[in-house]
Amino acid sequence: MPRPFTLFTGQWADLPLEEVCKHARDFGYDGLELACWGDHFEVDKALADPGYLDSRHQLLDRYGLKCFAISNHLVGQAVCDNPIDERHQGILPARIWGDGEPEGVRQRAAAEIADTARAAAAFGVDTVIGFTGSSIWHLVAMFPPVPPHMIERGYEDFAERWNPILDVFDAEGVRFAHEVHPSEIAYDYWTTKRTLEAVGHRPAFGLNFDPSHFVWQDLDPVGFLYDFRDRIYHVDCKEARKRLDGRNGRLGSHLPWGDPRRGWDFVSAGHGDVPWEDVFRMLRSIGYEGPVSVEWEDAGMDRLHGAPEALASLKRFDFDPPSASFDAAFGGGE
């Protein structure tokens, strides 16, 4: 049975959800990964308006689509971040930003992520994807010299803020899939291990696999899938391409997306450096049976062209596993 391919709506939040549904159906997607911004999935309305979730189901049904995951990256970012500043004001709902007092923002963000678990459960979805934020990301350069206790305190802060949220996820039967991503508490291989240790490897906290963030860090996305195979709760397919030519730097040089002077950039799936065939082979090997969500992002391409092209590019790697007749013919691999 082919796995479902979905479209993440985060990069389409400037459009009404119904328009996104029309595009997704016409592009050939099976469903959506609904973002909690724009009008796509509004957590406060989901919990306050008795008809809201039914209206969302009716809209998806009208276009033959299903929702397999809810994403609340933007609010999740504010749970642990330090500093909280105008960047957060630009991405948060006004009711979460409030007066902008940092700890108040963090507390309201944490409450909203807990409510996202409640809303997802009511909607019939068991996976919420997002960011965690980090109080120690600004220390990544390790200069001025960073005492070990500052790093340890960052993981303690993460656990103190997220364990009560995860208690709600447990109560609702929903899992949180953290996207391993620079600026988060887990942004590479070793920080992922430390993050899982910080919350005692509790099952409510797992990972959203997005290989685009591995490419420019020179991490092995396929090995990551194998080593964290019991924590892969969701998969986003986003692509990145490196241009490290001796002038263009790995850290991006404070340049905007699409600038040719960047050392790496996001590109449409199939146009970058992610080893997609190996990724899909490993997903089959570890038994991942969930959806594959296309997170389309490319500053140099129109999304109406890129999103259906990306789907076609990725689907060719999602071939069926060996049949029973193959195993019989070759002695079951012995």
mmCIF file of N, CA and C in Angstrom, residues 182-295:
data_model
loop_
_atom_site.group_PDB
_atom_site.id
_atom_site.type_symbol
_atom_site.label_atom_id
_atom_site.label_comp_id
_atom_site.label_asym_id
_atom_site.label_seq_id
_atom_site.Cartn_x
_atom_site.Cartn_y
_atom_site.Cartn_z
ATOM 1 N N PRO A 182 18.517 23.991 13.391
ATOM 2 C CA PRO A 182 19.279 25.050 14.037
ATOM 3 C C PRO A 182 18.346 26.110 14.625
ATOM 4 N N SER A 183 18.695 26.583 15.793
ATOM 5 C CA SER A 183 17.962 27.513 16.664
ATOM 6 C C SER A 183 17.064 26.791 17.654
ATOM 7 N N GLU A 184 17.027 25.432 17.609
ATOM 8 C CA GLU A 184 16.238 24.658 18.563
ATOM 9 C C GLU A 184 17.150 23.970 19.581
ATOM 10 N N ILE A 185 16.528 23.378 20.597
ATOM 11 C CA ILE A 185 17.313 22.690 21.618
ATOM 12 C C ILE A 185 18.021 21.473 21.018
ATOM 13 N N ALA A 186 17.403 20.817 20.027
ATOM 14 C CA ALA A 186 18.052 19.738 19.275
ATOM 15 C C ALA A 186 18.231 20.204 17.846
ATOM 16 N N TYR A 187 19.464 20.346 17.405
ATOM 17 C CA TYR A 187 19.709 20.852 16.055
ATOM 18 C C TYR A 187 20.660 19.975 15.242
ATOM 19 N N ASP A 188 21.288 18.974 15.895
ATOM 20 C CA ASP A 188 22.145 18.038 15.165
ATOM 21 C C ASP A 188 22.096 16.692 15.876
ATOM 22 N N TYR A 189 23.020 15.806 15.548
ATOM 23 C CA TYR A 189 22.974 14.448 16.089
ATOM 24 C C TYR A 189 23.129 14.432 17.614
ATOM 25 N N TRP A 190 24.208 15.049 18.099
ATOM 26 C CA TRP A 190 24.511 14.926 19.533
ATOM 27 C C TRP A 190 23.542 15.733 20.389
ATOM 28 N N THR A 191 23.081 16.860 19.884
ATOM 29 C CA THR A 191 22.091 17.613 20.667
ATOM 30 C C THR A 191 20.745 16.891 20.688
ATOM 31 N N THR A 192 20.460 16.093 19.661
ATOM 32 C CA THR A 192 19.241 15.286 19.700
ATOM 33 C C THR A 192 19.323 14.239 20.797
ATOM 34 N N LYS A 193 20.468 13.564 20.908
ATOM 35 C CA LYS A 193 20.642 12.584 21.982
ATOM 36 C C LYS A 193 20.479 13.239 23.347
ATOM 37 N N ARG A 194 21.072 14.414 23.510
ATOM 38 C CA ARG A 194 21.010 15.076 24.811
ATOM 39 C C ARG A 194 19.598 15.564 25.126
ATOM 40 N N THR A 195 18.877 15.977 24.101
ATOM 41 C CA THR A 195 17.508 16.435 24.296
ATOM 42 C C THR A 195 16.611 15.286 24.736
ATOM 43 N N LEU A 196 16.742 14.136 24.083
ATOM 44 C CA LEU A 196 15.937 12.985 24.482
ATOM 45 C C LEU A 196 16.269 12.549 25.906
ATOM 46 N N GLU A 197 17.545 12.615 26.263
ATOM 47 C CA GLU A 197 17.942 12.283 27.633
ATOM 48 C C GLU A 197 17.331 13.254 28.635
ATOM 49 N N ALA A 198 17.235 14.533 28.253
ATOM 50 C CA ALA A 198 16.737 15.559 29.179
ATOM 51 C C ALA A 198 15.302 15.308 29.602
ATOM 52 N N VAL A 199 14.497 14.684 28.722
ATOM 53 C CA VAL A 199 13.106 14.378 29.082
ATOM 54 C C VAL A 199 12.915 12.883 29.350
ATOM 55 N N GLY A 200 14.018 12.206 29.650
ATOM 56 C CA GLY A 200 13.928 10.803 30.054
ATOM 57 C C GLY A 200 13.420 9.877 28.973
ATOM 58 N N HIS A 201 13.632 10.246 27.716
ATOM 59 C CA HIS A 201 13.198 9.412 26.591
ATOM 60 C C HIS A 201 11.703 9.095 26.655
ATOM 61 N N ARG A 202 10.932 9.998 27.201
ATOM 62 C CA ARG A 202 9.508 9.702 27.323
ATOM 63 C C ARG A 202 8.878 9.594 25.939
ATOM 64 N N PRO A 203 7.960 8.649 25.740
ATOM 65 C CA PRO A 203 7.405 8.394 24.401
ATOM 66 C C PRO A 203 6.641 9.566 23.797
ATOM 67 N N ALA A 204 6.148 10.474 24.601
ATOM 68 C CA ALA A 204 5.388 11.607 24.058
ATOM 69 C C ALA A 204 6.250 12.527 23.205
ATOM 70 N N PHE A 205 7.569 12.451 23.352
ATOM 71 C CA PHE A 205 8.475 13.349 22.642
ATOM 72 C C PHE A 205 9.302 12.568 21.634
ATOM 73 N N GLY A 206 9.081 12.856 20.361
ATOM 74 C CA GLY A 206 9.850 12.224 19.307
ATOM 75 C C GLY A 206 10.327 13.248 18.300
ATOM 76 N N LEU A 207 10.525 12.811 17.062
ATOM 77 C CA LEU A 207 11.200 13.643 16.073
ATOM 78 C C LEU A 207 10.410 13.749 14.779
ATOM 79 N N ASN A 208 10.466 14.929 14.196
ATOM 80 C CA ASN A 208 10.045 15.137 12.821
ATOM 81 C C ASN A 208 11.317 15.183 11.986
ATOM 82 N N PHE A 209 11.461 14.227 11.090
ATOM 83 C CA PHE A 209 12.673 14.129 10.270
ATOM 84 C C PHE A 209 12.560 15.060 9.069
ATOM 85 N N ASP A 210 13.491 16.000 8.977
ATOM 86 C CA ASP A 210 13.564 16.918 7.835
ATOM 87 C C ASP A 210 15.023 16.997 7.414
ATOM 88 N N PRO A 211 15.400 16.307 6.328
ATOM 89 C CA PRO A 211 16.821 16.207 5.977
ATOM 90 C C PRO A 211 17.441 17.499 5.470
ATOM 91 N N SER A 212 16.641 18.496 5.130
ATOM 92 C CA SER A 212 17.220 19.737 4.608
ATOM 93 C C SER A 212 18.136 20.405 5.627
ATOM 94 N N HIS A 213 17.860 20.189 6.911
ATOM 95 C CA HIS A 213 18.674 20.821 7.952
ATOM 96 C C HIS A 213 19.935 20.019 8.269
ATOM 97 N N PHE A 214 20.025 18.829 7.707
ATOM 98 C CA PHE A 214 21.217 18.007 7.883
ATOM 99 C C PHE A 214 22.251 18.317 6.802
ATOM 100 N N VAL A 215 21.776 18.597 5.610
ATOM 101 C CA VAL A 215 22.664 18.742 4.455
ATOM 102 C C VAL A 215 23.727 19.804 4.688
ATOM 103 N N TRP A 216 23.314 21.005 5.078
ATOM 104 C CA TRP A 216 24.300 22.075 5.163
ATOM 105 C C TRP A 216 25.179 21.962 6.393
ATOM 106 N N GLN A 217 24.782 21.111 7.356
ATOM 107 C CA GLN A 217 25.637 20.856 8.513
ATOM 108 C C GLN A 217 26.585 19.673 8.280
ATOM 109 N N ASP A 218 26.525 19.065 7.082
ATOM 110 C CA ASP A 218 27.330 17.884 6.758
ATOM 111 C C ASP A 218 27.043 16.718 7.694
ATOM 112 N N LEU A 219 25.757 16.552 8.041
ATOM 113 C CA LEU A 219 25.317 15.405 8.813
ATOM 114 C C LEU A 219 24.748 14.351 7.870
ATOM 115 N N ASP A 220 24.748 13.113 8.318
ATOM 116 C CA ASP A 220 24.241 12.009 7.516
ATOM 117 C C ASP A 220 22.768 11.783 7.840
ATOM 118 N N PRO A 221 21.846 12.186 6.973
ATOM 119 C CA PRO A 221 20.431 12.029 7.290
ATOM 120 C C PRO A 221 19.992 10.573 7.340
ATOM 121 N N VAL A 222 20.632 9.719 6.561
ATOM 122 C CA VAL A 222 20.231 8.311 6.517
ATOM 123 C C VAL A 222 20.656 7.606 7.803
ATOM 124 N N GLY A 223 21.866 7.858 8.242
ATOM 125 C CA GLY A 223 22.325 7.296 9.513
ATOM 126 C C GLY A 223 21.501 7.794 10.684
ATOM 127 N N PHE A 224 21.084 9.061 10.628
ATOM 128 C CA PHE A 224 20.231 9.623 11.680
ATOM 129 C C PHE A 224 18.920 8.848 11.757
ATOM 130 N N LEU A 225 18.322 8.563 10.608
ATOM 131 C CA LEU A 225 17.072 7.796 10.590
ATOM 132 C C LEU A 225 17.255 6.452 11.278
ATOM 133 N N TYR A 226 18.345 5.766 11.007
ATOM 134 C CA TYR A 226 18.550 4.450 11.598
ATOM 135 C C TYR A 226 18.756 4.554 13.107
ATOM 136 N N ASP A 227 19.619 5.470 13.525
ATOM 137 C CA ASP A 227 19.959 5.548 14.943
ATOM 138 C C ASP A 227 18.779 6.013 15.800
ATOM 139 N N PHE A 228 17.914 6.835 15.228
ATOM 140 C CA PHE A 228 16.762 7.332 15.989
ATOM 141 C C PHE A 228 15.458 6.723 15.466
ATOM 142 N N ARG A 229 15.530 5.501 14.980
ATOM 143 C CA ARG A 229 14.402 4.883 14.285
ATOM 144 C C ARG A 229 13.157 4.738 15.161
ATOM 145 N N ASP A 230 13.343 4.596 16.464
ATOM 146 C CA ASP A 230 12.175 4.458 17.342
ATOM 147 C C ASP A 230 11.535 5.803 17.672
ATOM 148 N N ARG A 231 12.149 6.906 17.212
ATOM 149 C CA ARG A 231 11.636 8.243 17.529
ATOM 150 C C ARG A 231 11.181 9.009 16.287
ATOM 151 N N ILE A 232 11.176 8.377 15.142
ATOM 152 C CA ILE A 232 10.754 9.069 13.924
ATOM 153 C C ILE A 232 9.227 9.023 13.863
ATOM 154 N N TYR A 233 8.600 10.113 14.288
ATOM 155 C CA TYR A 233 7.144 10.175 14.373
ATOM 156 C C TYR A 233 6.510 10.805 13.128
ATOM 157 N N HIS A 234 7.304 11.505 12.347
ATOM 158 C CA HIS A 234 6.769 12.154 11.155
ATOM 159 C C HIS A 234 7.940 12.491 10.240
ATOM 160 N N VAL A 235 7.651 12.634 8.944
ATOM 161 C CA VAL A 235 8.691 12.939 7.963
ATOM 162 C C VAL A 235 8.253 14.121 7.115
ATOM 163 N N ASP A 236 9.088 15.146 7.078
ATOM 164 C CA ASP A 236 8.928 16.272 6.157
ATOM 165 C C ASP A 236 10.008 16.187 5.097
ATOM 166 N N CYS A 237 9.624 16.315 3.843
ATOM 167 C CA CYS A 237 10.596 16.306 2.750
ATOM 168 C C CYS A 237 10.842 17.733 2.286
ATOM 169 N N LYS A 238 11.943 18.282 2.751
ATOM 170 C CA LYS A 238 12.401 19.588 2.287
ATOM 171 C C LYS A 238 13.829 19.418 1.805
ATOM 172 N N GLU A 239 14.229 20.231 0.871
ATOM 173 C CA GLU A 239 15.507 20.045 0.179
ATOM 174 C C GLU A 239 16.424 21.238 0.415
ATOM 175 N N ALA A 240 17.712 20.978 0.453
ATOM 176 C CA ALA A 240 18.709 22.039 0.552
ATOM 177 C C ALA A 240 19.863 21.746 -0.399
ATOM 178 N N ARG A 241 20.515 22.810 -0.842
ATOM 179 C CA ARG A 241 21.665 22.697 -1.741
ATOM 180 C C ARG A 241 22.811 23.534 -1.183
ATOM 181 N N LYS A 242 24.014 22.964 -1.169
ATOM 182 C CA LYS A 242 25.193 23.680 -0.697
ATOM 183 C C LYS A 242 25.907 24.364 -1.851
ATOM 184 N N ARG A 243 26.467 25.548 -1.554
ATOM 185 C CA ARG A 243 27.318 26.267 -2.511
ATOM 186 C C ARG A 243 28.539 26.797 -1.759
ATOM 187 N N LEU A 244 29.256 25.906 -1.137
ATOM 188 C CA LEU A 244 30.413 26.272 -0.317
ATOM 189 C C LEU A 244 31.631 26.353 -1.234
ATOM 190 N N ASP A 245 31.849 27.537 -1.788
ATOM 191 C CA ASP A 245 32.839 27.697 -2.859
ATOM 192 C C ASP A 245 34.088 28.462 -2.437
ATOM 193 N N GLY A 246 34.274 28.615 -1.134
ATOM 194 C CA GLY A 246 35.435 29.363 -0.667
ATOM 195 C C GLY A 246 35.114 30.803 -0.307
ATOM 196 N N ARG A 247 34.008 31.314 -0.820
ATOM 197 C CA ARG A 247 33.527 32.636 -0.432
ATOM 198 C C ARG A 247 32.196 32.543 0.300
ATOM 199 N N ASN A 248 31.328 31.676 -0.189
ATOM 200 C CA ASN A 248 30.013 31.500 0.433
ATOM 201 C C ASN A 248 30.146 30.623 1.667
ATOM 202 N N GLY A 249 29.691 31.115 2.810
ATOM 203 C CA GLY A 249 29.911 30.426 4.068
ATOM 204 C C GLY A 249 28.737 29.570 4.511
ATOM 205 N N ARG A 250 29.054 28.602 5.347
ATOM 206 C CA ARG A 250 28.054 27.657 5.834
ATOM 207 C C ARG A 250 26.999 28.325 6.707
ATOM 208 N N LEU A 251 27.329 29.427 7.371
ATOM 209 C CA LEU A 251 26.391 30.056 8.293
ATOM 210 C C LEU A 251 25.478 31.077 7.630
ATOM 211 N N GLY A 252 25.625 31.277 6.336
ATOM 212 C CA GLY A 252 24.656 32.094 5.614
ATOM 213 C C GLY A 252 24.951 33.569 5.527
ATOM 214 N N SER A 253 25.902 34.060 6.315
ATOM 215 C CA SER A 253 26.407 35.439 6.197
ATOM 216 C C SER A 253 25.331 36.509 6.377
ATOM 217 N N HIS A 254 24.273 36.205 7.137
ATOM 218 C CA HIS A 254 23.159 37.147 7.359
ATOM 219 C C HIS A 254 22.504 37.579 6.054
ATOM 220 N N LEU A 255 22.553 36.711 5.049
ATOM 221 C CA LEU A 255 21.980 37.041 3.739
ATOM 222 C C LEU A 255 20.609 36.383 3.586
ATOM 223 N N PRO A 256 19.705 37.007 2.856
ATOM 224 C CA PRO A 256 18.352 36.458 2.725
ATOM 225 C C PRO A 256 18.315 35.216 1.848
ATOM 226 N N TRP A 257 17.226 34.444 1.997
ATOM 227 C CA TRP A 257 17.040 33.262 1.159
ATOM 228 C C TRP A 257 17.083 33.660 -0.314
ATOM 229 N N GLY A 258 17.715 32.817 -1.099
ATOM 230 C CA GLY A 258 17.810 33.056 -2.530
ATOM 231 C C GLY A 258 18.991 33.893 -2.962
ATOM 232 N N ASP A 259 19.707 34.491 -2.023
ATOM 233 C CA ASP A 259 20.872 35.305 -2.373
ATOM 234 C C ASP A 259 22.000 34.374 -2.838
ATOM 235 N N PRO A 260 22.591 34.612 -4.009
ATOM 236 C CA PRO A 260 23.629 33.703 -4.524
ATOM 237 C C PRO A 260 24.899 33.690 -3.689
ATOM 238 N N ARG A 261 25.035 34.621 -2.764
ATOM 239 C CA ARG A 261 26.223 34.637 -1.901
ATOM 240 C C ARG A 261 26.069 33.728 -0.682
ATOM 241 N N ARG A 262 24.901 33.158 -0.476
ATOM 242 C CA ARG A 262 24.731 32.210 0.625
ATOM 243 C C ARG A 262 25.491 30.924 0.343
ATOM 244 N N GLY A 263 25.978 30.285 1.406
ATOM 245 C CA GLY A 263 26.666 29.009 1.241
ATOM 246 C C GLY A 263 25.718 27.834 1.087
ATOM 247 N N TRP A 264 24.454 28.023 1.393
ATOM 248 C CA TRP A 264 23.449 26.979 1.197
ATOM 249 C C TRP A 264 22.096 27.662 1.133
ATOM 250 N N ASP A 265 21.138 26.937 0.596
ATOM 251 C CA ASP A 265 19.791 27.487 0.490
ATOM 252 C C ASP A 265 18.801 26.345 0.375
ATOM 253 N N PHE A 266 17.542 26.642 0.690
ATOM 254 C CA PHE A 266 16.475 25.676 0.459
ATOM 255 C C PHE A 266 16.077 25.715 -1.009
ATOM 256 N N VAL A 267 15.872 24.529 -1.578
ATOM 257 C CA VAL A 267 15.431 24.424 -2.970
ATOM 258 C C VAL A 267 14.327 23.370 -3.042
ATOM 259 N N SER A 268 13.613 23.377 -4.133
ATOM 260 C CA SER A 268 12.532 22.415 -4.325
ATOM 261 C C SER A 268 13.086 20.987 -4.331
ATOM 262 N N ALA A 269 12.332 20.060 -3.759
ATOM 263 C CA ALA A 269 12.778 18.663 -3.673
ATOM 264 C C ALA A 269 13.134 18.130 -5.057
ATOM 265 N N GLY A 270 14.305 17.509 -5.126
ATOM 266 C CA GLY A 270 14.818 17.011 -6.391
ATOM 267 C C GLY A 270 15.858 17.916 -7.016
ATOM 268 N N HIS A 271 16.088 19.082 -6.420
ATOM 269 C CA HIS A 271 17.040 20.045 -6.979
ATOM 270 C C HIS A 271 18.222 20.300 -6.044
ATOM 271 N N GLY A 272 18.377 19.463 -5.012
ATOM 272 C CA GLY A 272 19.423 19.732 -4.040
ATOM 273 C C GLY A 272 20.287 18.525 -3.745
ATOM 274 N N ASP A 273 20.766 18.448 -2.503
ATOM 275 C CA ASP A 273 21.786 17.473 -2.126
ATOM 276 C C ASP A 273 21.292 16.374 -1.196
ATOM 277 N N VAL A 274 20.002 16.285 -0.944
ATOM 278 C CA VAL A 274 19.476 15.210 -0.097
ATOM 279 C C VAL A 274 19.478 13.901 -0.887
ATOM 280 N N PRO A 275 20.021 12.818 -0.335
ATOM 281 C CA PRO A 275 20.027 11.515 -1.034
ATOM 282 C C PRO A 275 18.671 10.814 -0.874
ATOM 283 N N TRP A 276 17.692 11.256 -1.647
ATOM 284 C CA TRP A 276 16.313 10.819 -1.418
ATOM 285 C C TRP A 276 16.135 9.307 -1.549
ATOM 286 N N GLU A 277 16.782 8.680 -2.524
ATOM 287 C CA GLU A 277 16.585 7.230 -2.653
ATOM 288 C C GLU A 277 17.051 6.506 -1.398
ATOM 289 N N ASP A 278 18.194 6.893 -0.868
ATOM 290 C CA ASP A 278 18.683 6.260 0.359
ATOM 291 C C ASP A 278 17.761 6.566 1.539
ATOM 292 N N VAL A 279 17.219 7.773 1.589
ATOM 293 C CA VAL A 279 16.276 8.133 2.656
ATOM 294 C C VAL A 279 15.059 7.222 2.609
ATOM 295 N N PHE A 280 14.465 7.066 1.424
ATOM 296 C CA PHE A 280 13.257 6.241 1.322
ATOM 297 C C PHE A 280 13.549 4.772 1.582
ATOM 298 N N ARG A 281 14.715 4.304 1.137
ATOM 299 C CA ARG A 281 15.076 2.924 1.444
ATOM 300 C C ARG A 281 15.195 2.731 2.952
ATOM 301 N N MET A 282 15.783 3.703 3.645
ATOM 302 C CA MET A 282 15.928 3.576 5.094
ATOM 303 C C MET A 282 14.575 3.674 5.797
ATOM 304 N N LEU A 283 13.687 4.544 5.315
ATOM 305 C CA LEU A 283 12.350 4.624 5.908
ATOM 306 C C LEU A 283 11.653 3.265 5.840
ATOM 307 N N ARG A 284 11.801 2.572 4.709
ATOM 308 C CA ARG A 284 11.221 1.230 4.612
ATOM 309 C C ARG A 284 11.914 0.269 5.563
ATOM 310 N N SER A 285 13.229 0.369 5.660
ATOM 311 C CA SER A 285 13.989 -0.554 6.493
ATOM 312 C C SER A 285 13.611 -0.432 7.966
ATOM 313 N N ILE A 286 13.380 0.798 8.436
ATOM 314 C CA ILE A 286 13.054 0.984 9.854
ATOM 315 C C ILE A 286 11.563 0.831 10.124
ATOM 316 N N GLY A 287 10.780 0.574 9.092
ATOM 317 C CA GLY A 287 9.355 0.331 9.279
ATOM 318 C C GLY A 287 8.511 1.566 9.458
ATOM 319 N N TYR A 288 8.985 2.711 8.973
ATOM 320 C CA TYR A 288 8.160 3.920 9.073
ATOM 321 C C TYR A 288 6.988 3.804 8.116
ATOM 322 N N GLU A 289 5.770 3.901 8.640
ATOM 323 C CA GLU A 289 4.564 3.731 7.836
ATOM 324 C C GLU A 289 3.710 4.990 7.783
ATOM 325 N N GLY A 290 4.211 6.083 8.326
ATOM 326 C CA GLY A 290 3.434 7.311 8.364
ATOM 327 C C GLY A 290 3.481 8.077 7.059
ATOM 328 N N PRO A 291 2.893 9.264 7.066
ATOM 329 C CA PRO A 291 2.868 10.081 5.856
ATOM 330 C C PRO A 291 4.230 10.692 5.551
ATOM 331 N N VAL A 292 4.402 11.048 4.302
ATOM 332 C CA VAL A 292 5.535 11.852 3.868
ATOM 333 C C VAL A 292 4.973 13.206 3.461
ATOM 334 N N SER A 293 5.433 14.241 4.125
ATOM 335 C CA SER A 293 4.880 15.575 3.908
ATOM 336 C C SER A 293 5.884 16.435 3.154
ATOM 337 N N VAL A 294 5.459 16.997 2.046
ATOM 338 C CA VAL A 294 6.327 17.858 1.257
ATOM 339 C C VAL A 294 6.257 19.270 1.839
ATOM 340 N N GLU A 295 7.380 19.714 2.403
ATOM 341 C CA GLU A 295 7.487 21.105 2.857
ATOM 342 C C GLU A 295 8.208 21.863 1.746
#
